[in-house]
mmCIF file of C-alpha atoms in Angstrom:
data_model
loop_
_atom_site.group_PDB
_atom_site.id
_atom_site.type_symbol
_atom_site.label_atom_id
_atom_site.label_comp_id
_atom_site.label_asym_id
_atom_site.label_seq_id
_atom_site.Cartn_x
_atom_site.Cartn_y
_atom_site.Cartn_z
ATOM 1 C CA UNK N 142 82.316 -146.654 -65.742
ATOM 2 C CA UNK N 143 84.677 -144.811 -67.091
ATOM 3 C CA UNK N 144 86.218 -141.950 -65.003
ATOM 4 C CA UNK N 145 86.420 -138.365 -66.834
ATOM 5 C CA UNK N 146 90.301 -137.655 -67.463
ATOM 6 C CA UNK N 147 91.516 -135.195 -65.589
ATOM 7 C CA UNK N 148 93.901 -131.962 -67.156
ATOM 8 C CA UNK N 149 97.423 -131.783 -65.406
ATOM 9 C CA UNK N 150 99.973 -129.155 -66.332
ATOM 10 C CA UNK N 151 103.661 -129.256 -65.961
ATOM 11 C CA UNK N 152 105.598 -125.808 -66.683
ATOM 12 C CA UNK N 153 109.436 -126.145 -67.445
ATOM 13 C CA UNK N 154 108.205 -129.361 -68.795
ATOM 14 C CA UNK N 155 111.467 -129.830 -70.940
ATOM 15 C CA UNK N 156 113.864 -130.080 -68.258
ATOM 16 C CA UNK N 157 115.251 -132.318 -66.200
ATOM 17 C CA UNK N 158 111.818 -132.559 -63.619
ATOM 18 C CA UNK N 159 109.933 -131.822 -66.204
ATOM 19 C CA UNK N 160 111.065 -135.106 -68.017
ATOM 20 C CA UNK N 161 110.884 -137.148 -64.722
ATOM 21 C CA UNK N 162 107.413 -135.951 -63.810
ATOM 22 C CA UNK N 163 105.265 -136.521 -66.725
ATOM 23 C CA UNK N 164 105.846 -140.030 -67.580
ATOM 24 C CA UNK N 165 105.140 -140.834 -64.182
ATOM 25 C CA UNK N 166 102.043 -138.854 -63.972
ATOM 26 C CA UNK N 167 100.849 -140.693 -67.269
ATOM 27 C CA UNK N 168 101.846 -144.050 -65.871
ATOM 28 C CA UNK N 169 99.069 -143.053 -62.454
ATOM 29 C CA UNK N 170 101.537 -142.515 -60.083
ATOM 30 C CA UNK N 171 100.296 -139.035 -59.531
ATOM 31 C CA UNK N 172 96.547 -139.786 -59.389
ATOM 32 C CA UNK N 173 96.062 -143.211 -59.336
ATOM 33 C CA UNK N 174 96.463 -146.081 -61.622
ATOM 34 C CA UNK N 175 91.930 -145.653 -62.614
ATOM 35 C CA UNK N 176 92.032 -142.107 -63.252
ATOM 36 C CA UNK N 177 92.746 -140.666 -67.521
ATOM 37 C CA UNK N 178 95.005 -137.695 -67.468
ATOM 38 C CA UNK N 179 95.437 -135.063 -70.202
ATOM 39 C CA UNK N 180 98.758 -133.508 -70.316
ATOM 40 C CA UNK N 181 99.335 -129.712 -70.402
ATOM 41 C CA UNK N 182 103.613 -129.049 -70.861
ATOM 42 C CA UNK N 183 103.834 -125.335 -70.653
ATOM 43 C CA UNK N 184 107.807 -124.456 -71.711
ATOM 44 C CA UNK N 185 109.445 -121.585 -73.244
ATOM 45 C CA UNK N 186 110.262 -121.154 -76.355
ATOM 46 C CA UNK N 187 113.719 -121.802 -76.187
ATOM 47 C CA UNK N 188 113.054 -124.937 -75.527
ATOM 48 C CA UNK N 189 110.032 -125.631 -77.937
ATOM 49 C CA UNK N 190 112.204 -127.940 -79.960
ATOM 50 C CA UNK N 191 112.429 -130.150 -77.190
ATOM 51 C CA UNK N 192 109.365 -129.611 -75.263
ATOM 52 C CA UNK N 193 107.843 -131.692 -78.746
ATOM 53 C CA UNK N 194 110.182 -134.344 -78.237
ATOM 54 C CA UNK N 195 109.186 -134.643 -75.236
ATOM 55 C CA UNK N 196 105.406 -135.131 -76.329
ATOM 56 C CA UNK N 197 106.948 -137.238 -79.255
ATOM 57 C CA UNK N 198 107.877 -139.609 -76.391
ATOM 58 C CA UNK N 199 104.902 -139.764 -74.331
ATOM 59 C CA UNK N 200 103.224 -140.832 -77.614
ATOM 60 C CA UNK N 201 105.438 -143.536 -78.196
ATOM 61 C CA UNK N 202 105.513 -144.942 -74.572
ATOM 62 C CA UNK N 203 101.808 -145.366 -75.368
ATOM 63 C CA UNK N 204 100.635 -144.902 -71.066
ATOM 64 C CA UNK N 205 96.956 -146.381 -71.331
ATOM 65 C CA UNK N 206 95.899 -143.758 -68.883
ATOM 66 C CA UNK N 207 97.384 -140.869 -71.397
ATOM 67 C CA UNK N 208 94.036 -139.577 -73.029
ATOM 68 C CA UNK N 209 95.807 -136.407 -74.594
ATOM 69 C CA UNK N 210 98.928 -134.260 -74.825
ATOM 70 C CA UNK N 211 99.507 -130.251 -74.684
ATOM 71 C CA UNK N 212 102.951 -128.700 -75.450
ATOM 72 C CA UNK N 213 103.110 -125.385 -75.900
ATOM 73 C CA UNK N 214 104.877 -122.303 -75.290
ATOM 74 C CA UNK N 215 101.832 -120.095 -75.086
ATOM 75 C CA UNK N 216 101.022 -120.045 -71.313
ATOM 76 C CA UNK N 217 96.956 -118.842 -71.642
ATOM 77 C CA UNK N 218 96.553 -122.370 -73.673
ATOM 78 C CA UNK N 219 98.287 -123.970 -70.905
ATOM 79 C CA UNK N 220 96.524 -123.527 -68.278
ATOM 80 C CA UNK N 221 93.029 -123.476 -70.060
ATOM 81 C CA UNK N 222 91.080 -126.267 -68.168
ATOM 82 C CA UNK N 223 93.789 -127.490 -65.874
ATOM 83 C CA UNK N 224 93.164 -129.145 -62.925
ATOM 84 C CA UNK N 225 95.891 -129.452 -61.382
ATOM 85 C CA UNK N 226 99.313 -127.202 -61.452
ATOM 86 C CA UNK N 227 102.475 -128.192 -61.102
ATOM 87 C CA UNK N 228 104.673 -125.157 -61.134
ATOM 88 C CA UNK N 229 108.166 -126.791 -62.023
ATOM 89 C CA UNK N 230 109.559 -123.775 -64.473
ATOM 90 C CA UNK N 231 111.534 -121.137 -62.772
ATOM 91 C CA UNK N 232 114.541 -119.094 -63.138
ATOM 92 C CA UNK N 233 117.729 -120.180 -61.623
ATOM 93 C CA UNK N 234 119.911 -118.752 -59.564
ATOM 94 C CA UNK N 235 123.140 -118.306 -61.417
ATOM 95 C CA UNK N 236 126.768 -117.474 -60.864
ATOM 96 C CA UNK N 237 127.471 -114.019 -59.977
ATOM 97 C CA UNK N 238 123.507 -113.533 -59.416
ATOM 98 C CA UNK N 239 122.251 -111.651 -56.388
ATOM 99 C CA UNK N 240 119.358 -113.024 -54.264
ATOM 100 C CA UNK N 241 116.597 -110.041 -55.474
ATOM 101 C CA UNK N 242 117.880 -110.678 -58.948
ATOM 102 C CA UNK N 243 117.246 -113.976 -59.209
ATOM 103 C CA UNK N 244 113.248 -113.308 -57.373
ATOM 104 C CA UNK N 245 113.059 -109.883 -59.855
ATOM 105 C CA UNK N 246 112.346 -112.704 -62.727
ATOM 106 C CA UNK N 247 110.415 -115.271 -60.966
ATOM 107 C CA UNK N 248 108.525 -112.699 -59.326
ATOM 108 C CA UNK N 249 107.250 -112.042 -63.361
ATOM 109 C CA UNK N 250 107.041 -115.056 -64.047
ATOM 110 C CA UNK N 251 104.870 -116.162 -61.256
ATOM 111 C CA UNK N 252 102.777 -112.751 -61.666
ATOM 112 C CA UNK N 253 101.979 -113.595 -65.203
ATOM 113 C CA UNK N 254 101.532 -117.504 -64.939
ATOM 114 C CA UNK N 255 98.840 -116.779 -62.438
ATOM 115 C CA UNK N 256 97.146 -114.417 -64.033
ATOM 116 C CA UNK N 257 97.032 -117.202 -67.206
ATOM 117 C CA UNK N 258 95.881 -119.290 -64.296
ATOM 118 C CA UNK N 259 92.936 -117.308 -62.384
ATOM 119 C CA UNK N 260 91.623 -116.347 -65.964
ATOM 120 C CA UNK N 261 91.769 -120.279 -67.548
ATOM 121 C CA UNK N 262 92.016 -123.184 -64.672
ATOM 122 C CA UNK N 263 89.029 -125.187 -64.113
ATOM 123 C CA UNK N 264 87.692 -123.879 -61.314
ATOM 124 C CA UNK N 265 88.759 -125.325 -58.065
ATOM 125 C CA UNK N 266 92.132 -125.833 -59.362
ATOM 126 C CA UNK N 267 95.404 -127.483 -56.710
ATOM 127 C CA UNK N 268 98.585 -125.912 -57.241
ATOM 128 C CA UNK N 269 102.112 -126.894 -56.779
ATOM 129 C CA UNK N 270 104.487 -124.947 -57.054
ATOM 130 C CA UNK N 271 108.430 -126.685 -57.269
ATOM 131 C CA UNK N 272 110.445 -124.127 -58.681
ATOM 132 C CA UNK N 273 113.281 -121.769 -55.899
ATOM 133 C CA UNK N 274 112.569 -120.131 -54.200
ATOM 134 C CA UNK N 275 109.526 -122.405 -53.716
ATOM 135 C CA UNK N 276 107.520 -121.404 -50.718
ATOM 136 C CA UNK N 277 107.500 -117.604 -52.267
ATOM 137 C CA UNK N 278 107.457 -118.152 -55.333
ATOM 138 C CA UNK N 279 104.116 -119.732 -54.256
ATOM 139 C CA UNK N 280 103.000 -116.305 -52.253
ATOM 140 C CA UNK N 281 103.521 -114.341 -55.518
ATOM 141 C CA UNK N 282 101.122 -116.474 -56.862
ATOM 142 C CA UNK N 283 98.024 -116.225 -54.345
ATOM 143 C CA UNK N 284 98.666 -112.795 -54.795
ATOM 144 C CA UNK N 285 97.990 -112.309 -58.119
ATOM 145 C CA UNK N 286 96.072 -114.892 -58.167
ATOM 146 C CA UNK N 287 93.655 -113.678 -55.600
ATOM 147 C CA UNK N 288 89.908 -115.735 -57.437
ATOM 148 C CA UNK N 289 92.187 -118.969 -56.506
ATOM 149 C CA UNK N 290 91.759 -120.488 -52.327
ATOM 150 C CA UNK N 291 94.600 -119.591 -51.017
ATOM 151 C CA UNK N 292 93.912 -122.955 -49.497
ATOM 152 C CA UNK N 293 94.684 -124.539 -53.315
ATOM 153 C CA UNK N 294 98.341 -123.072 -53.541
ATOM 154 C CA UNK N 295 100.935 -124.711 -52.216
ATOM 155 C CA UNK N 296 105.054 -125.401 -52.437
ATOM 156 C CA UNK N 297 106.729 -128.906 -52.409
ATOM 157 C CA UNK N 298 108.543 -129.675 -49.436
ATOM 158 C CA UNK N 299 107.900 -133.267 -49.937
ATOM 159 C CA UNK N 300 111.422 -133.832 -51.151
ATOM 160 C CA UNK N 301 112.806 -132.687 -47.738
ATOM 161 C CA UNK N 302 110.307 -134.902 -46.142
ATOM 162 C CA UNK N 303 111.263 -137.891 -48.289
ATOM 163 C CA UNK N 304 114.761 -137.530 -47.523
ATOM 164 C CA UNK N 305 114.260 -137.095 -43.620
ATOM 165 C CA UNK N 306 111.795 -140.478 -43.719
ATOM 166 C CA UNK N 307 115.444 -142.119 -46.152
ATOM 167 C CA UNK N 308 117.868 -141.063 -43.629
ATOM 168 C CA UNK N 309 115.787 -142.348 -40.568
ATOM 169 C CA UNK N 310 115.472 -145.290 -43.077
ATOM 170 C CA UNK N 311 119.145 -145.826 -43.590
ATOM 171 C CA UNK N 312 120.091 -145.285 -40.039
ATOM 172 C CA UNK N 313 117.802 -147.699 -38.322
ATOM 173 C CA UNK N 314 117.811 -150.389 -41.050
ATOM 174 C CA UNK N 315 114.384 -149.952 -41.241
ATOM 175 C CA UNK N 316 112.007 -149.954 -44.203
ATOM 176 C CA UNK N 317 111.284 -146.422 -45.333
ATOM 177 C CA UNK N 318 107.623 -147.155 -45.608
ATOM 178 C CA UNK N 319 107.349 -147.859 -41.343
ATOM 179 C CA UNK N 320 109.169 -144.471 -41.266
ATOM 180 C CA UNK N 321 106.126 -142.142 -40.055
ATOM 181 C CA UNK N 322 105.481 -138.176 -39.343
ATOM 182 C CA UNK N 323 108.796 -136.679 -39.712
ATOM 183 C CA UNK N 324 107.756 -132.826 -40.343
ATOM 184 C CA UNK N 325 109.569 -130.286 -42.366
ATOM 185 C CA UNK N 326 109.266 -126.745 -40.909
ATOM 186 C CA UNK N 327 109.188 -123.860 -42.680
ATOM 187 C CA UNK N 328 111.013 -122.771 -46.116
ATOM 188 C CA UNK N 329 112.414 -125.111 -48.579
ATOM 189 C CA UNK N 330 116.035 -123.565 -47.961
ATOM 190 C CA UNK N 331 118.907 -124.354 -46.271
ATOM 191 C CA UNK N 332 116.866 -123.040 -43.267
ATOM 192 C CA UNK N 333 114.545 -125.976 -43.236
ATOM 193 C CA UNK N 334 113.995 -127.642 -40.129
ATOM 194 C CA UNK N 335 113.460 -131.658 -39.921
ATOM 195 C CA UNK N 336 111.736 -132.601 -37.066
ATOM 196 C CA UNK N 337 112.059 -136.223 -35.543
ATOM 197 C CA UNK N 338 110.718 -135.710 -32.340
ATOM 198 C CA UNK N 339 107.262 -136.562 -32.805
ATOM 199 C CA UNK N 340 108.180 -139.816 -36.067
ATOM 200 C CA UNK N 341 107.471 -143.779 -35.040
ATOM 201 C CA UNK N 342 109.035 -147.016 -36.489
ATOM 202 C CA UNK N 343 105.827 -148.996 -36.039
ATOM 203 C CA UNK N 344 105.063 -147.918 -32.356
ATOM 204 C CA UNK N 345 108.565 -146.601 -30.959
ATOM 205 C CA UNK N 346 109.475 -142.924 -30.972
ATOM 206 C CA UNK N 347 112.742 -142.505 -34.198
ATOM 207 C CA UNK N 348 114.566 -140.636 -30.932
ATOM 208 C CA UNK N 349 114.484 -143.505 -28.436
ATOM 209 C CA UNK N 350 115.505 -146.061 -31.466
ATOM 210 C CA UNK N 351 118.747 -143.521 -32.821
ATOM 211 C CA UNK N 352 119.616 -143.212 -29.122
ATOM 212 C CA UNK N 353 121.708 -140.358 -30.521
ATOM 213 C CA UNK N 354 120.782 -136.910 -29.621
ATOM 214 C CA UNK N 355 123.698 -135.330 -31.299
ATOM 215 C CA UNK N 356 123.675 -136.875 -34.891
ATOM 216 C CA UNK N 357 119.516 -136.116 -34.513
ATOM 217 C CA UNK N 358 120.219 -132.193 -33.741
ATOM 218 C CA UNK N 359 122.803 -131.775 -36.059
ATOM 219 C CA UNK N 360 124.705 -134.470 -38.378
ATOM 220 C CA UNK N 361 120.578 -135.289 -40.009
ATOM 221 C CA UNK N 362 118.960 -132.069 -40.317
ATOM 222 C CA UNK N 363 121.874 -130.967 -41.678
ATOM 223 C CA UNK N 364 121.888 -134.184 -43.960
ATOM 224 C CA UNK N 365 118.424 -133.154 -45.351
ATOM 225 C CA UNK N 366 118.480 -129.879 -44.970
ATOM 226 C CA UNK N 367 121.905 -129.406 -47.712
ATOM 227 C CA UNK N 368 120.674 -133.026 -49.663
ATOM 228 C CA UNK N 369 119.899 -130.880 -52.828
ATOM 229 C CA UNK N 370 123.816 -129.179 -53.164
ATOM 230 C CA UNK N 371 125.394 -133.081 -52.306
ATOM 231 C CA UNK N 372 123.656 -134.325 -55.477
ATOM 232 C CA UNK N 373 124.577 -131.466 -57.645
ATOM 233 C CA UNK N 374 128.168 -132.377 -56.156
ATOM 234 C CA UNK N 375 127.827 -135.773 -56.929
ATOM 235 C CA UNK N 376 125.761 -135.322 -60.232
ATOM 236 C CA UNK N 377 126.796 -132.282 -61.701
ATOM 237 C CA UNK N 378 122.697 -131.580 -62.136
ATOM 238 C CA UNK N 379 120.627 -130.737 -59.288
ATOM 239 C CA UNK N 380 117.974 -133.474 -58.213
ATOM 240 C CA UNK N 381 115.194 -134.970 -60.532
ATOM 241 C CA UNK N 382 113.809 -138.246 -59.834
ATOM 242 C CA UNK N 383 113.319 -137.428 -56.443
ATOM 243 C CA UNK N 384 111.839 -134.061 -57.240
ATOM 244 C CA UNK N 385 109.284 -135.608 -60.093
ATOM 245 C CA UNK N 386 108.245 -138.173 -57.136
ATOM 246 C CA UNK N 387 108.152 -136.243 -54.438
ATOM 247 C CA UNK N 388 105.372 -133.921 -56.647
ATOM 248 C CA UNK N 389 103.590 -136.967 -56.867
ATOM 249 C CA UNK N 390 103.432 -138.283 -53.410
ATOM 250 C CA UNK N 391 102.235 -133.943 -52.542
ATOM 251 C CA UNK N 392 99.659 -134.405 -55.345
ATOM 252 C CA UNK N 393 98.242 -137.658 -54.846
ATOM 253 C CA UNK N 394 97.975 -137.382 -51.008
ATOM 254 C CA UNK N 395 96.385 -133.880 -51.578
ATOM 255 C CA UNK N 396 93.651 -135.788 -53.729
ATOM 256 C CA UNK N 397 93.230 -138.946 -52.322
ATOM 257 C CA UNK N 398 94.002 -138.198 -48.541
ATOM 258 C CA UNK N 399 96.529 -139.650 -46.055
ATOM 259 C CA UNK N 400 96.449 -142.952 -44.263
ATOM 260 C CA UNK N 401 95.087 -142.843 -41.017
ATOM 261 C CA UNK N 402 96.946 -141.624 -38.204
ATOM 262 C CA UNK N 403 99.364 -140.410 -40.801
ATOM 263 C CA UNK N 404 101.025 -137.207 -41.696
ATOM 264 C CA UNK N 405 103.077 -135.313 -44.566
ATOM 265 C CA UNK N 406 104.656 -131.844 -44.994
ATOM 266 C CA UNK N 407 103.550 -129.683 -47.354
ATOM 267 C CA UNK N 408 104.244 -125.483 -47.821
ATOM 268 C CA UNK N 409 100.663 -124.041 -47.226
ATOM 269 C CA UNK N 410 99.398 -120.545 -46.605
ATOM 270 C CA UNK N 411 100.254 -120.191 -43.074
ATOM 271 C CA UNK N 412 97.515 -118.975 -40.516
ATOM 272 C CA UNK N 413 99.846 -118.693 -37.490
ATOM 273 C CA UNK N 414 99.580 -121.819 -35.871
ATOM 274 C CA UNK N 415 102.720 -122.625 -33.541
ATOM 275 C CA UNK N 416 102.935 -119.116 -33.757
ATOM 276 C CA UNK N 417 105.071 -118.452 -36.666
ATOM 277 C CA UNK N 418 104.486 -115.825 -39.228
ATOM 278 C CA UNK N 419 100.969 -115.813 -40.650
ATOM 279 C CA UNK N 420 100.699 -114.305 -44.042
ATOM 280 C CA UNK N 421 103.881 -116.464 -45.331
ATOM 281 C CA UNK N 422 103.989 -120.138 -46.877
ATOM 282 C CA UNK N 423 105.243 -122.188 -44.229
ATOM 283 C CA UNK N 424 105.759 -125.788 -44.139
ATOM 284 C CA UNK N 425 103.819 -127.629 -41.835
ATOM 285 C CA UNK N 426 102.619 -131.464 -40.965
ATOM 286 C CA UNK N 427 99.167 -131.857 -42.010
ATOM 287 C CA UNK N 428 96.896 -134.098 -42.843
ATOM 288 C CA UNK N 429 94.753 -134.670 -46.222
ATOM 289 C CA UNK N 430 91.038 -135.296 -46.532
ATOM 290 C CA UNK N 431 88.313 -135.343 -49.435
ATOM 291 C CA UNK N 432 90.825 -133.299 -51.481
ATOM 292 C CA UNK N 433 91.340 -130.866 -48.353
ATOM 293 C CA UNK N 434 94.769 -130.567 -45.947
ATOM 294 C CA UNK N 435 95.086 -129.465 -42.300
ATOM 295 C CA UNK N 436 97.323 -128.718 -40.130
ATOM 296 C CA UNK N 437 98.245 -130.913 -37.588
ATOM 297 C CA UNK N 438 97.645 -129.027 -34.333
ATOM 298 C CA UNK N 439 98.513 -129.481 -30.725
ATOM 299 C CA UNK N 440 102.459 -130.758 -31.239
ATOM 300 C CA UNK N 441 104.620 -130.287 -28.237
ATOM 301 C CA UNK N 442 107.097 -128.065 -29.727
ATOM 302 C CA UNK N 443 110.771 -128.108 -27.386
ATOM 303 C CA UNK N 444 112.838 -125.254 -27.206
ATOM 304 C CA UNK N 445 115.513 -126.388 -29.212
ATOM 305 C CA UNK N 446 112.807 -126.777 -31.815
ATOM 306 C CA UNK N 447 111.123 -123.053 -31.270
ATOM 307 C CA UNK N 448 114.165 -122.046 -32.265
ATOM 308 C CA UNK N 449 114.446 -123.113 -35.645
ATOM 309 C CA UNK N 450 110.985 -122.753 -36.479
ATOM 310 C CA UNK N 451 111.533 -118.736 -35.679
ATOM 311 C CA UNK N 452 114.828 -118.453 -38.028
ATOM 312 C CA UNK N 453 113.303 -120.393 -41.224
ATOM 313 C CA UNK N 454 110.092 -117.639 -40.715
ATOM 314 C CA UNK N 455 112.135 -115.115 -40.353
ATOM 315 C CA UNK N 456 113.695 -116.092 -43.429
ATOM 316 C CA UNK N 457 110.152 -116.595 -45.444
ATOM 317 C CA UNK N 458 109.355 -112.937 -44.108
ATOM 318 C CA UNK N 459 112.976 -111.428 -45.180
ATOM 319 C CA UNK N 460 112.222 -113.347 -48.863
ATOM 320 C CA UNK N 461 108.394 -111.988 -48.876
ATOM 321 C CA UNK N 462 109.720 -108.240 -48.358
ATOM 322 C CA UNK N 463 112.253 -108.326 -51.055
ATOM 323 C CA UNK N 464 109.949 -110.362 -53.434
ATOM 324 C CA UNK N 465 107.296 -107.186 -52.620
ATOM 325 C CA UNK N 466 110.033 -104.696 -53.699
ATOM 326 C CA UNK N 467 110.407 -106.900 -56.742
ATOM 327 C CA UNK N 468 106.760 -105.108 -57.178
ATOM 328 C CA UNK N 469 107.132 -101.211 -56.433
#
C-alpha cells in the first residue's frame, strides 16, 4: 500500500543550499525511495520570484515521489502541517558586522519561525537547523517553541562528520563507506573537535592505520574545522551541494535509523554527557532507532580530547549568553 506523503519544509529554499537540497528530497534521498513527499518552500519576499522559479523546475523535473509543492513567503503557510523542517534560511555575517549584530538578526528570525512551527507544524515534527550559527539558532528555536520536544530540535554537524570521513578516506586511499565512527564534538564552528580515537576502517583503528599522530592531532583537525572557508576561497561561494547532502544524511539516519555498530554526529540538546555544558545544543556521537536519537555513552576521552571538548563547550556557553542578551 502506498505511503502517505511526508510534508518537508525547507526555509531559505531559493538560496544555494536550498536549490541543491530540494531535488534530493524530491528524489527520495532524504526519506527513502518509497516515501512520497510534499515540499514546503519558504523564502523572504525579496526572493519570491526566484522561489517561484525553483517551483517551476521541480514541476519540470517530474519527480515521481513529489506529490505537491508549496512555495511561499508566508511563514504560517510554510509551517502548516509539516513533519520535517530543515531550517536553511538565516542572516549571514557580512563584512564589518560584529558577532552580536549577526546573532541579533538570527535571534529575531528563529524566534518568529519557532512560534510558527509550534503553532502550525504536525505533532512530533523533526527540526534540523542548518543556518549559522547553527547550534545557537537551534537553541533559540527550542526556547521559543517550548511545546516541541527538545529531542526534536537538532542542528547540522553531519557536514563536518562527512568532511572528517572524506579526509581519512583520502589519506588512507580507502572507500569512504569503509570509514566508520568518527565524531564531531561541540559547535559547528572552528572550535569543533573532529575526533578519530574511536574510528575504524574494517576492524582496524584509524589511528593505527594512519600511523601519524602529528597529522591526526594537527592538520587533520584544522582541515576539517576550516573546510568551509577553503571552499568559499575556491568557489567564491559557500558549501551548498555537500551541506544539502549532509542534511539528507542527518534526517535519513534520524528517521530510518543508523546501521548496527555505527554512530553519526548530530547537534542535540545536551544533558551534560561527557561533562560538557548542559542546556546548549552540542554535537555528540549518536545512534538512531525508531525515529529517536541516543547519545553513545562510555567512550574513553583522553587528555588532549578533554581540552578540545571543553574549549568548544565554552564557546557554546558564550554564544548562548550573547543570544540571550539580544532578547533583553
